[in-house]
Amino acid sequence: MAMATIGNNGAARRVEDEIFKQGRDLRGAGFRMVLLAALAVSTLILIVLLVQVLTDGWPVIDERFGDFWSGTLRSRSSDDALGISQGIAGSFWIAVFVAVLAFPIGISAAVYLEEYAPRNWLTSVIDIAIRNLAGVPSVVYGLLGLFLFVKTRDGNSSLMAGGITLAILVLPIVVITAAEAIRAVPSSLKEGAFGVGATKWDVIRSQILPFAAPGILTGTLLSLSRAVGEAAPLILVGAITGRLAPRDGSFFGADQFFDRFTAMPIVIVGWVQQSGRDEGFAAAAGAAIVVLLAFVILMNSGAVLLRNYFEKKRG
Amino acid sequence: MVNVTPSVQDALKGTRVDEDATTATDDIAITVPTAAASSGPQDEPSGDDLVFDVSELSVFYGDFRAVRDVNMKIRRNEITAMIGPSGCGKSTVLRSFNRMNDLIPTARVAGNLLYRGVDLYDERVDPVEVRRRIGMVFQKPNPFPKSIYDNVAYGPRVAGRKKGLDEVVESSLRKAALWDEVKDRLQDSAIGLSGGQQQRLSIARAIAVDPEVLLMDEPCSALDPIATARIEELMAEIKAEYTILIVTHNMQQAARVSDRTAFFSVELDEANDRRTGLLVEYTDTAKLFSNPDDQRTENYITGRFG
Amino acid sequence: MTDMTIRPDRAPLTVDVLAGPVSRLRKETAIRWFFFSAALVSIGISILIIWSLVNEAWTFISQVDWSVTWGETGWFPRRGLYDMPTLLVASLIVTIVAMFVAGPLGLGSAIYLSEYASRRTRSILKPVLEVLAGVPSVVLGFFALFFISPQLIERIGRNGWLVIGALIVLTYVALVAGWARNLMKREAGTPVSVQVQRILMLTLLVAGALVLVWWVNGVAETADTFAVKRSGQLAAAAVGVGILTIPLVASIAEDALASVPRELREASAGLGARKATTTTQVVLPAAVSGIVAAFIIGISRALGETMVVFMAGGAADASQFTSSPFDGGLTMTAGMASLATGTDSVVGEGLTFQSLYFVGMVLFLLTLFLNVVAGRFVNRVREKY
């Protein structure tokens, strides 16, 4: 409260100044303009970014999108078979790993923290661990993946290693957003259910999870899009940036879990690096970004819309 | 007579200090016969008629004692009202009757709370089992965001009942005097009902698990007078089947609906500036409102305090 | 009533009846353990991270010839030269420049959205920031390399940027000076602890200003010509990192502003204060802890950002020492990523692999420290309101 008092004193003094000062509030208008400019610049950056990426990638999308979609990593940008199918497959499976591992574990952990956890040292340790994990740079997760999965397997990177690493990376985000959604469940609902003899599990299953579902879904969508866009840990784990021989197996084949792999963001990094010697790769990278961005923005706006819809609905 | 604390007694009015009061809980004097008490024993309730036997009950939140020294014997098929100024712990006591206080991590109960002879706070007792026998209706109507049907069927379902749900839903809604209003829209969301309807739905939901006791925590405080009157009517109707405990801040309501009334008060603990609730007087409703034994009760019902 | 006959009211009640079926208790206990073990996973991951870092970093610490980690010409891990200042200084440059982008833009956006924007404007512009928050860092890397570097950094040119840099530093110095003057004017009665805190903070800010002046001056004096690089330079990467950090700073700062009670604003308005006065004199001071937290978390994020610098930082897998943002360089994160991209060579060559974990541990400790400090500031806001 000390702050508040000081603030008010300052305001009073300022008001005194202003009463004796005639005319319009130029300083106030200027202040407002500066703030608006900050917001405008931020928005403008986003627009410029989108335009830049689109114009760079447009030639590829316009001329040969079908081939580009089904093509593979090549050493020359003029190669007709150059494309992103391997990146798409890798990113798809990484998303599956995240959904299968991080979502159930993360949501369960959130349920424990909000509904079961007693107030003791262990709970605070778990709490601190989760909050700090959320702030650990993504490369460090890459180091963990490298240590756990690659070093012990004679330096062979694999899709599974990448998938598990990213599942670990987004786990704290899933926990934090799910816990927030669970905390928002009105206690009157829980009490009503307990009052007619529901067990804790009954209450979680029939009241808490259904009510928190939209919030949890928002969190999972955000973390999924984060995982799909993340590159640094995959680079550490050894995703392939250069050339990756096309596989014989099908897109969904589980045999690829133990193979060398790439993913959309890694494809982009690789092409950006190669654009130094072969300019055509820049356009390919732009086109790949358009595909990645379309997916990520779709998921993010889906999450935001979902959240806004339910916020409005529940007042 | 009920127990009193000498110091408080002295401080408040200087009435006669009953040294035996704290041990005298076994012979609660019932001087005025109550018309509604059909089971009718005017002396000590026992056996089947004694539903709750509460002695020296205290409820703590952490190390703070919210209520102390509650002694009550509650009879079958009667309506017992709990009144008192806010902060006197009447809701806290009510919620300890079906272990809803267990949901508050720091809450703790001391003393004896026997339900039909069984200590509710015995470590072997499962609160879930308790709540299936002792149902609860809350201050604010709290329908689940589900259909009317699913709201009522919720309790039987979690109790594992799969067959005959239609009959249970219908009979519960009939008992709660809601059937005629909702029978054509059982699959509609319960959120669309009016406040009074929602509260009757809460009652239907509570009696659907076929409890023996209904605890009602200020069930009418969020309702308008017409809806309140309906709930009161309903209570009189279902009294034959259930033992009802109702917390209310409305003295007229307590006088209208209850057979027995417990008056709770608060005292300020000067030492740590905390307010602890206590049971002042528990007796026949007619007597409590016409000729209370305790001066504090008199002050409260005549509006001089609280 | 038919139910009356079913109900075993009159049967004697025992504790065993109220104990409930054993199967139900077992099921509930099993479920509880399931949720508990899910929560334990996070502790497991934390331990694994620390263990993997310490394990490998220790090999590096105990075996490396320390003379190659300090004072060498640059970071050349494949030649066995692990000059830490090269990475640390590059990280510092990128973080500072990034925060000069993200700080004002993020805070300004937050204040506008929180204090000025109408509901409608807010509902349009807030999602824009949220979309920006979701843009993957590789996209910013691409943008930094193909737009920021040629169109912004190189077009304005080295001299132009030095002027802009000097102006920014002067603004910063002026702001610090103004704040210091304001503090002097305040009446007595402020608790000593608060005054000590302020003096500490002021010292830090003044030191920061001096370092900035010295740095800009140093960059201006270096004889390097400004080479147009196809592979970008630290400045471009830093601006990219800054853009990536804007939404983070904005959202934390906005939370802090939103937690200032409305009564404070009303009290100020009730005294006849104008909006700008209320904002600068009442709302911002009340939310200062949260804003500081936003900056610290922004710094931590910028420090940990990898891909933008890796793609647009202008260095491949090794880097000369540099203190100029107009050179190419490797930050700690980019250094790690570039070590790992050489496909097979990471594992097993001398101490190269271990050096990765040593740098990782330094980065981990730095960001952990920043996050803990930021957490303190956030808690302070929570306690106050």
Short mmCIF file of N, CA and C in Angstrom, two decimals, chain B residues 30 47 53 64 73 102 134 166 179 187 209 215 217 220 258 298:
data_model
loop_
_atom_site.label_atom_id
_atom_site.label_comp_id
_atom_site.label_asym_id
_atom_site.label_seq_id
_atom_site.Cartn_x
_atom_site.Cartn_y
_atom_site.Cartn_z
N ILE B 30 -37.13 -30.52 28.46
CA ILE B 30 -38.11 -30.17 27.44
C ILE B 30 -39.41 -29.89 28.15
N GLY B 47 -32.56 -44.72 21.39
CA GLY B 47 -32.75 -45.77 20.41
C GLY B 47 -33.00 -45.22 19.03
N ASP B 53 -26.31 -37.74 18.08
CA ASP B 53 -26.00 -37.43 19.46
C ASP B 53 -24.66 -36.69 19.46
N PHE B 64 -7.27 -22.46 14.69
CA PHE B 64 -8.32 -21.54 15.10
C PHE B 64 -9.61 -22.32 15.37
N LYS B 73 -29.01 -33.25 20.77
CA LYS B 73 -29.54 -34.56 20.43
C LYS B 73 -30.64 -34.32 19.40
N ASP B 102 -14.62 -32.09 5.53
CA ASP B 102 -13.42 -32.80 5.09
C ASP B 102 -12.83 -32.19 3.82
N ILE B 134 -26.70 -39.09 4.52
CA ILE B 134 -26.99 -37.76 5.05
C ILE B 134 -26.76 -36.76 3.91
N ASP B 166 -35.46 -44.14 -14.10
CA ASP B 166 -36.63 -43.34 -14.45
C ASP B 166 -37.57 -43.18 -13.26
N TRP B 179 -42.15 -32.12 -10.20
CA TRP B 179 -42.46 -33.02 -11.31
C TRP B 179 -43.38 -32.37 -12.34
N GLN B 187 -35.10 -33.51 -20.37
CA GLN B 187 -33.78 -33.51 -21.01
C GLN B 187 -33.23 -32.10 -21.23
N VAL B 209 -30.91 -40.19 -3.70
CA VAL B 209 -30.08 -41.28 -3.19
C VAL B 209 -30.70 -41.90 -1.96
N LEU B 215 -29.56 -32.26 5.22
CA LEU B 215 -29.00 -31.05 5.81
C LEU B 215 -29.26 -29.91 4.84
N ASP B 217 -28.49 -25.95 4.14
CA ASP B 217 -27.68 -24.80 4.56
C ASP B 217 -28.27 -23.52 3.97
N CYS B 220 -33.02 -21.12 1.46
CA CYS B 220 -33.91 -20.11 0.85
C CYS B 220 -33.28 -18.74 0.76
N SER B 258 -39.70 -25.33 12.07
CA SER B 258 -38.95 -26.31 12.84
C SER B 258 -39.66 -26.78 14.09
N GLU B 298 -32.80 -14.48 24.26
CA GLU B 298 -33.85 -13.47 24.38
C GLU B 298 -33.44 -12.20 23.61
#
